[in-house]
mmCIF file of C-alpha atoms in Angstrom:
data_model
loop_
_atom_site.group_PDB
_atom_site.id
_atom_site.type_symbol
_atom_site.label_atom_id
_atom_site.label_comp_id
_atom_site.label_asym_id
_atom_site.label_seq_id
_atom_site.Cartn_x
_atom_site.Cartn_y
_atom_site.Cartn_z
ATOM 1 C CA MET A 12 179.107 158.788 38.956
ATOM 2 C CA ALA A 13 179.117 161.261 36.428
ATOM 3 C CA LEU A 14 182.256 162.327 35.164
ATOM 4 C CA PRO A 15 183.467 166.365 35.930
ATOM 5 C CA LYS A 16 182.369 168.500 32.889
ATOM 6 C CA ILE A 17 185.680 171.195 31.992
ATOM 7 C CA PHE A 18 185.078 174.113 29.775
ATOM 8 C CA ILE A 19 188.830 176.150 28.297
ATOM 9 C CA ASP A 20 187.373 179.431 27.960
ATOM 10 C CA GLY A 21 189.862 180.371 25.039
ATOM 11 C CA GLU A 22 190.724 177.332 24.226
ATOM 12 C CA ALA A 23 191.627 178.547 20.499
ATOM 13 C CA GLY A 24 193.953 180.091 21.530
ATOM 14 C CA THR A 25 197.774 179.223 22.403
ATOM 15 C CA THR A 26 197.745 177.578 25.945
ATOM 16 C CA GLY A 27 194.021 176.580 25.668
ATOM 17 C CA LEU A 28 194.780 174.213 22.365
ATOM 18 C CA GLN A 29 197.821 172.888 24.287
ATOM 19 C CA ILE A 30 195.469 172.024 27.053
ATOM 20 C CA ARG A 31 193.253 170.758 25.279
ATOM 21 C CA GLU A 32 195.872 168.563 23.617
ATOM 22 C CA ARG A 33 196.673 167.038 27.177
ATOM 23 C CA LEU A 34 192.956 166.421 28.022
ATOM 24 C CA ASP A 35 191.947 165.285 24.530
ATOM 25 C CA GLY A 36 191.489 161.266 25.355
ATOM 26 C CA ARG A 37 191.307 161.031 28.950
ATOM 27 C CA ARG A 38 188.066 158.609 30.124
ATOM 28 C CA ASP A 39 187.938 160.335 33.847
ATOM 29 C CA ILE A 40 186.849 163.733 32.660
ATOM 30 C CA GLN A 41 184.545 165.451 30.480
ATOM 31 C CA LEU A 42 185.151 168.112 27.737
ATOM 32 C CA VAL A 43 182.507 171.236 26.758
ATOM 33 C CA SER A 44 183.369 173.283 24.531
ATOM 34 C CA ILE A 45 180.959 176.491 22.690
ATOM 35 C CA ASP A 46 179.409 176.386 19.716
ATOM 36 C CA PRO A 47 182.725 178.664 17.530
ATOM 37 C CA GLU A 48 179.739 181.244 16.400
ATOM 38 C CA ARG A 49 178.902 181.814 19.865
ATOM 39 C CA ARG A 50 182.130 182.329 21.382
ATOM 40 C CA LYS A 51 181.120 186.363 21.738
ATOM 41 C CA ASP A 52 177.717 185.225 22.895
ATOM 42 C CA ALA A 53 177.837 186.716 27.100
ATOM 43 C CA ALA A 54 174.612 184.173 27.682
ATOM 44 C CA ALA A 55 176.214 181.272 25.974
ATOM 45 C CA ARG A 56 178.964 181.792 27.458
ATOM 46 C CA ALA A 57 177.744 181.809 31.009
ATOM 47 C CA GLU A 58 175.708 178.881 30.363
ATOM 48 C CA LEU A 59 178.630 177.033 30.307
ATOM 49 C CA LEU A 60 180.779 178.660 32.767
ATOM 50 C CA ASN A 61 177.654 177.880 35.293
ATOM 51 C CA GLY A 62 177.538 174.876 33.863
ATOM 52 C CA SER A 63 180.651 172.948 34.303
ATOM 53 C CA ASP A 64 182.757 171.535 37.845
ATOM 54 C CA LEU A 65 186.008 173.310 36.666
ATOM 55 C CA VAL A 66 186.907 175.971 34.341
ATOM 56 C CA ILE A 67 189.938 176.910 33.190
ATOM 57 C CA LEU A 68 190.126 180.465 31.892
ATOM 58 C CA CYS A 69 192.869 181.216 29.046
ATOM 59 C CA LEU A 70 191.471 184.481 28.200
ATOM 60 C CA PRO A 71 193.486 188.023 28.394
ATOM 61 C CA ASP A 72 193.389 189.574 31.920
ATOM 62 C CA ASP A 73 190.686 191.689 31.570
ATOM 63 C CA ALA A 74 188.003 188.956 29.693
ATOM 64 C CA ALA A 75 189.074 186.583 32.508
ATOM 65 C CA ARG A 76 188.013 189.181 35.355
ATOM 66 C CA GLU A 77 184.438 189.122 32.997
ATOM 67 C CA ALA A 78 184.712 185.811 32.663
ATOM 68 C CA VAL A 79 184.435 184.919 36.570
ATOM 69 C CA GLY A 80 182.597 187.871 37.062
ATOM 70 C CA LEU A 81 179.749 185.696 34.632
ATOM 71 C CA ILE A 82 180.115 182.991 37.297
ATOM 72 C CA GLU A 83 177.303 182.751 39.887
ATOM 73 C CA SER A 84 177.153 179.141 41.129
ATOM 74 C CA HIS A 85 179.062 178.837 44.084
ATOM 75 C CA SER A 86 180.661 175.060 42.936
ATOM 76 C CA VAL A 87 182.227 176.209 39.808
ATOM 77 C CA LYS A 88 185.603 175.815 40.434
ATOM 78 C CA VAL A 89 188.465 177.879 38.193
ATOM 79 C CA ILE A 90 191.809 177.955 37.423
ATOM 80 C CA ASP A 91 193.026 181.469 35.846
ATOM 81 C CA ALA A 92 195.862 180.989 32.990
ATOM 82 C CA SER A 93 196.360 184.903 32.745
ATOM 83 C CA THR A 94 198.035 187.229 35.052
ATOM 84 C CA ALA A 95 194.706 188.483 36.094
ATOM 85 C CA HIS A 96 193.972 186.643 39.969
ATOM 86 C CA ARG A 97 198.099 185.994 40.402
ATOM 87 C CA THR A 98 198.377 188.327 43.757
ATOM 88 C CA ALA A 99 194.325 188.679 44.335
ATOM 89 C CA ASP A 100 193.432 187.541 47.801
ATOM 90 C CA GLY A 101 191.188 184.575 47.565
ATOM 91 C CA TRP A 102 192.806 183.032 44.936
ATOM 92 C CA ALA A 103 195.869 180.026 45.396
ATOM 93 C CA TYR A 104 198.836 180.308 43.754
ATOM 94 C CA GLY A 105 198.898 177.483 41.565
ATOM 95 C CA PHE A 106 202.048 176.182 41.877
ATOM 96 C CA ALA A 107 201.861 172.855 43.791
ATOM 97 C CA GLU A 108 205.629 172.132 44.717
ATOM 98 C CA LEU A 109 205.700 175.159 47.302
ATOM 99 C CA PRO A 110 204.944 174.178 50.657
ATOM 100 C CA GLY A 111 201.595 174.163 51.717
ATOM 101 C CA GLN A 112 200.366 174.508 47.919
ATOM 102 C CA ARG A 113 199.121 171.421 47.063
ATOM 103 C CA ALA A 114 196.796 171.701 50.195
ATOM 104 C CA ALA A 115 195.482 175.322 49.009
ATOM 105 C CA ILE A 116 195.551 173.775 45.586
ATOM 106 C CA ALA A 117 193.059 171.411 46.737
ATOM 107 C CA ALA A 118 190.859 172.529 48.959
ATOM 108 C CA SER A 119 190.304 175.774 46.423
ATOM 109 C CA THR A 120 187.365 176.686 44.487
ATOM 110 C CA ARG A 121 189.848 179.628 42.447
ATOM 111 C CA VAL A 122 193.374 179.162 41.446
ATOM 112 C CA SER A 123 196.247 181.528 39.509
ATOM 113 C CA ASN A 124 198.595 179.936 37.244
ATOM 114 C CA PRO A 125 201.604 180.716 37.813
ATOM 115 C CA GLY A 126 203.379 182.584 35.140
ATOM 116 C CA CYS A 127 206.425 180.870 33.209
ATOM 117 C CA TYR A 128 209.277 183.511 33.919
ATOM 118 C CA PRO A 129 207.794 183.269 37.839
ATOM 119 C CA THR A 130 207.972 179.816 37.771
ATOM 120 C CA GLY A 131 211.350 179.069 37.001
ATOM 121 C CA ALA A 132 212.440 182.108 39.483
ATOM 122 C CA ILE A 133 210.707 181.494 42.413
ATOM 123 C CA ALA A 134 211.591 177.155 42.249
ATOM 124 C CA LEU A 135 215.516 178.611 42.561
ATOM 125 C CA ILE A 136 214.967 181.652 45.028
ATOM 126 C CA ARG A 137 211.904 180.520 47.379
ATOM 127 C CA PRO A 138 213.770 177.429 48.806
ATOM 128 C CA LEU A 139 216.850 179.778 49.623
ATOM 129 C CA VAL A 140 214.909 182.667 50.929
ATOM 130 C CA TYR A 141 212.879 180.112 53.058
ATOM 131 C CA ALA A 142 216.343 178.453 54.486
ATOM 132 C CA GLY A 143 217.471 181.799 55.550
ATOM 133 C CA ILE A 144 220.599 181.413 52.951
ATOM 134 C CA LEU A 145 219.463 184.134 50.381
ATOM 135 C CA PRO A 146 218.422 187.628 52.440
ATOM 136 C CA VAL A 147 214.886 188.316 51.939
ATOM 137 C CA ASP A 148 216.935 192.136 50.797
ATOM 138 C CA TYR A 149 219.191 190.825 48.620
ATOM 139 C CA PRO A 150 219.559 192.430 45.063
ATOM 140 C CA VAL A 151 217.774 189.842 42.830
ATOM 141 C CA SER A 152 218.200 189.447 39.724
ATOM 142 C CA VAL A 153 216.607 187.148 36.993
ATOM 143 C CA ASN A 154 217.559 187.314 33.591
ATOM 144 C CA ALA A 155 215.414 184.642 31.027
ATOM 145 C CA VAL A 156 214.561 183.477 27.576
ATOM 146 C CA SER A 157 211.755 182.150 25.996
ATOM 147 C CA GLY A 158 209.934 180.690 23.207
ATOM 148 C CA TYR A 159 208.499 182.858 21.012
ATOM 149 C CA SER A 160 204.999 181.088 21.500
ATOM 150 C CA GLY A 161 204.626 182.531 24.673
ATOM 151 C CA GLY A 162 203.873 186.440 23.224
ATOM 152 C CA GLY A 163 200.755 184.587 21.783
ATOM 153 C CA LYS A 164 198.964 184.441 17.918
ATOM 154 C CA ALA A 165 200.934 188.319 17.626
ATOM 155 C CA MET A 166 203.787 187.110 17.972
ATOM 156 C CA ILE A 167 204.142 183.941 16.386
ATOM 157 C CA ALA A 168 202.840 185.650 13.416
ATOM 158 C CA GLU A 169 205.624 188.450 13.880
ATOM 159 C CA PHE A 170 208.645 185.566 14.420
ATOM 160 C CA GLU A 171 207.138 183.438 11.898
ATOM 161 C CA GLY A 172 207.242 185.832 9.336
ATOM 162 C CA GLU A 173 210.145 186.878 6.763
ATOM 163 C CA GLY A 174 212.750 188.797 8.751
ATOM 164 C CA ALA A 175 212.247 188.277 12.255
ATOM 165 C CA GLU A 176 214.975 188.993 14.578
ATOM 166 C CA ALA A 177 217.005 185.836 16.350
ATOM 167 C CA PHE A 178 216.536 187.509 19.563
ATOM 168 C CA ARG A 179 214.957 190.757 21.593
ATOM 169 C CA ILE A 180 215.085 192.174 25.340
ATOM 170 C CA TYR A 181 212.142 193.498 26.348
ATOM 171 C CA GLY A 182 210.551 194.798 29.576
ATOM 172 C CA LEU A 183 212.605 198.019 29.576
ATOM 173 C CA GLY A 184 210.822 199.987 31.474
ATOM 174 C CA GLN A 185 211.151 197.805 34.835
ATOM 175 C CA GLN A 186 207.113 197.115 34.853
ATOM 176 C CA HIS A 187 206.954 193.763 33.649
ATOM 177 C CA LYS A 188 203.472 192.323 35.228
ATOM 178 C CA HIS A 189 205.611 188.883 36.110
ATOM 179 C CA VAL A 190 207.120 190.990 38.948
ATOM 180 C CA PRO A 191 204.961 191.332 41.526
ATOM 181 C CA GLU A 192 203.693 187.631 41.534
ATOM 182 C CA LEU A 193 207.641 187.034 41.843
ATOM 183 C CA GLN A 194 208.305 189.447 44.442
ATOM 184 C CA LYS A 195 205.416 187.504 46.264
ATOM 185 C CA ASN A 196 205.753 184.130 45.947
ATOM 186 C CA THR A 197 209.938 184.176 47.036
ATOM 187 C CA GLY A 198 209.616 186.264 50.359
ATOM 188 C CA LEU A 199 211.535 188.978 48.934
ATOM 189 C CA THR A 200 211.523 192.220 50.550
ATOM 190 C CA VAL A 201 213.126 193.924 47.399
ATOM 191 C CA ARG A 202 211.766 194.160 44.036
ATOM 192 C CA PRO A 203 213.579 191.499 41.810
ATOM 193 C CA PHE A 204 215.075 192.986 38.697
ATOM 194 C CA PHE A 205 213.752 191.132 35.894
ATOM 195 C CA ALA A 206 214.885 190.784 32.380
ATOM 196 C CA PRO A 207 213.408 189.160 29.784
ATOM 197 C CA SER A 208 214.455 188.163 26.472
ATOM 198 C CA VAL A 209 212.402 186.028 23.599
ATOM 199 C CA GLY A 210 214.279 184.124 20.590
ATOM 200 C CA ARG A 211 213.494 183.028 17.504
ATOM 201 C CA TYR A 212 212.726 179.299 18.150
ATOM 202 C CA ALA A 213 209.028 178.688 18.917
ATOM 203 C CA GLN A 214 209.190 177.024 22.473
ATOM 204 C CA GLY A 215 211.110 176.003 25.531
ATOM 205 C CA MET A 216 212.654 178.385 28.008
ATOM 206 C CA ILE A 217 215.546 178.879 30.716
ATOM 207 C CA VAL A 218 215.823 181.423 33.459
ATOM 208 C CA GLU A 219 218.649 182.288 35.192
ATOM 209 C CA VAL A 220 219.505 183.681 38.861
ATOM 210 C CA PRO A 221 222.642 184.812 39.181
ATOM 211 C CA LEU A 222 224.247 185.218 43.461
ATOM 212 C CA PHE A 223 227.582 186.086 44.694
ATOM 213 C CA LEU A 224 227.855 183.630 47.630
ATOM 214 C CA ASP A 225 229.982 185.959 49.901
ATOM 215 C CA ARG A 226 226.513 188.278 50.168
ATOM 216 C CA LEU A 227 224.849 185.347 51.456
ATOM 217 C CA ASN A 228 224.216 184.262 54.966
ATOM 218 C CA GLY A 229 226.473 181.491 55.916
ATOM 219 C CA ARG A 230 228.690 182.839 52.833
ATOM 220 C CA PRO A 231 227.751 179.063 51.814
ATOM 221 C CA LYS A 232 229.535 177.235 49.056
ATOM 222 C CA LEU A 233 227.931 176.124 45.711
ATOM 223 C CA ALA A 234 227.462 172.480 46.907
ATOM 224 C CA ASP A 235 225.115 174.271 50.399
ATOM 225 C CA LEU A 236 222.830 175.709 47.356
ATOM 226 C CA TYR A 237 222.758 172.667 45.377
ATOM 227 C CA ALA A 238 221.656 170.248 48.774
ATOM 228 C CA CYS A 239 218.796 173.134 50.024
ATOM 229 C CA LEU A 240 217.196 173.238 46.836
ATOM 230 C CA ASN A 241 217.104 169.556 45.981
ATOM 231 C CA ALA A 242 216.100 168.845 49.632
ATOM 232 C CA ALA A 243 213.396 170.880 48.740
ATOM 233 C CA TYR A 244 212.149 168.777 45.436
ATOM 234 C CA ALA A 245 213.092 165.465 46.764
ATOM 235 C CA GLY A 246 210.202 163.046 46.007
ATOM 236 C CA GLU A 247 208.672 165.804 43.228
ATOM 237 C CA PRO A 248 207.596 164.104 39.813
ATOM 238 C CA PHE A 249 207.952 166.919 37.765
ATOM 239 C CA VAL A 250 211.107 169.213 39.197
ATOM 240 C CA SER A 251 214.174 167.752 39.380
ATOM 241 C CA VAL A 252 217.795 169.494 40.731
ATOM 242 C CA GLU A 253 220.355 168.493 38.422
ATOM 243 C CA SER A 254 223.971 168.573 38.984
ATOM 244 C CA GLY A 255 226.012 171.356 36.523
ATOM 245 C CA SER A 256 229.131 169.036 36.612
ATOM 246 C CA GLY A 257 230.232 168.193 33.292
ATOM 247 C CA ILE A 258 228.303 170.682 31.480
ATOM 248 C CA THR A 259 229.573 173.379 29.268
ATOM 249 C CA GLY A 260 226.353 174.823 28.030
ATOM 250 C CA LEU A 261 222.255 174.966 27.971
ATOM 251 C CA GLU A 262 219.720 174.574 24.977
ATOM 252 C CA PRO A 263 216.109 175.953 26.220
ATOM 253 C CA GLU A 264 213.988 172.964 24.027
ATOM 254 C CA ALA A 265 215.305 169.765 25.505
ATOM 255 C CA LEU A 266 211.492 169.658 28.068
ATOM 256 C CA ASN A 267 209.275 170.655 25.110
ATOM 257 C CA ASN A 268 205.845 168.824 25.497
ATOM 258 C CA THR A 269 206.255 168.064 29.085
ATOM 259 C CA ASN A 270 205.443 169.347 32.172
ATOM 260 C CA ARG A 271 208.897 169.131 33.695
ATOM 261 C CA MET A 272 211.053 171.348 35.393
ATOM 262 C CA GLN A 273 215.256 170.753 35.538
ATOM 263 C CA LEU A 274 216.568 172.551 38.272
ATOM 264 C CA PHE A 275 220.633 173.571 38.034
ATOM 265 C CA VAL A 276 223.119 174.491 39.982
ATOM 266 C CA PHE A 277 226.761 176.070 37.900
ATOM 267 C CA GLY A 278 229.413 178.723 39.367
ATOM 268 C CA SER A 279 232.196 178.015 41.877
ATOM 269 C CA ASP A 280 232.363 178.942 45.316
ATOM 270 C CA GLU A 281 232.304 182.414 44.516
ATOM 271 C CA GLN A 282 229.561 182.996 42.339
ATOM 272 C CA ALA A 283 226.864 181.223 41.514
ATOM 273 C CA ARG A 284 224.583 180.286 38.011
ATOM 274 C CA LEU A 285 221.124 178.903 39.124
ATOM 275 C CA VAL A 286 219.367 178.057 36.328
ATOM 276 C CA ALA A 287 215.868 176.304 35.665
ATOM 277 C CA ARG A 288 214.693 175.449 32.236
ATOM 278 C CA LEU A 289 211.115 174.332 31.400
ATOM 279 C CA ASP A 290 209.134 174.578 28.518
ATOM 280 C CA ASN A 291 206.978 177.820 28.633
ATOM 281 C CA LEU A 292 203.902 176.419 27.282
ATOM 282 C CA GLY A 293 204.650 173.433 29.075
ATOM 283 C CA LYS A 294 204.856 173.350 33.378
ATOM 284 C CA GLY A 295 205.036 177.068 32.297
ATOM 285 C CA ALA A 296 201.440 177.102 31.005
ATOM 286 C CA SER A 297 198.920 174.199 30.187
ATOM 287 C CA GLY A 298 201.013 171.907 31.969
ATOM 288 C CA ALA A 299 200.967 173.526 34.997
ATOM 289 C CA ALA A 300 197.085 173.595 34.178
ATOM 290 C CA VAL A 301 196.558 170.571 34.338
ATOM 291 C CA GLN A 302 198.067 169.313 36.907
ATOM 292 C CA ASN A 303 196.058 171.622 39.265
ATOM 293 C CA MET A 304 192.879 170.408 37.642
ATOM 294 C CA ASN A 305 193.897 167.136 38.764
ATOM 295 C CA LEU A 306 194.574 168.305 42.445
ATOM 296 C CA MET A 307 191.340 170.313 42.390
ATOM 297 C CA LEU A 308 189.008 167.467 41.567
ATOM 298 C CA GLY A 309 190.559 165.026 43.325
ATOM 299 C CA LEU A 310 192.093 163.161 40.404
ATOM 300 C CA PRO A 311 195.920 161.465 40.855
ATOM 301 C CA GLU A 312 198.125 164.183 39.560
ATOM 302 C CA THR A 313 200.348 163.345 37.532
ATOM 303 C CA ALA A 314 197.198 162.226 35.105
ATOM 304 C CA GLY A 315 197.710 163.051 31.607
ATOM 305 C CA LEU A 316 201.283 164.733 32.008
#
């Protein structure tokens, strides 16, 4: 039986390179590449896009939409790592740990990879919403810091150059492109307040959701939040819920180069700090893409991860 052909469109970019590294050496797939001199040749790209079994798009949003338009074969499966299709009809949201999503991903020919920040935020918020603990109209705030690699080649060059600042907040106009997918996949009816930032380190991220417990349904204790999250991710190979006991601080780089995500519950019985730690290039991008690829091709979900 022929091995499934995988084409990474945009393999020279940050996410594309990381995906290729995870797939190199695997004997259950066949990687195909375009001649570097023909990357901008629409006919050459269309040939590979239509001749592959599964395509992973690591492109800017408009280029990703264009690539999808070049695919005429109905048998080609697509994973889009851009923002272009994260809330689009007909696309499965590629967060396998959400209820029912493994089956949806496996059955779909079009899967949109989640954003790195929403991966952490949704993981923390959705179980509480669906358990009825967090009201759907609660004014949720999401504070986060990521390594500069998430900003692509331009930001990498900027932060690795002389005179780069140590820390930067951005998205100040509250129109960040991650917010629609965050709201849609948590079940919140109120637009979340999203406060992203970037630090002068390459990769790794912390995503935090602060909560006033007396404003939640049933006035839960800290242990109730932990129990809810722990039940939601019991047995998951890549997501774990950790006790915050004895921890006095978290650094963002501990899970770099993995597809793992850790969730923590800190605080008191009055105020909680829910925290997700993950690699923005791992579970937040390339690792999730490989996980979704495995599911779509019927391969072991943890293969290569």
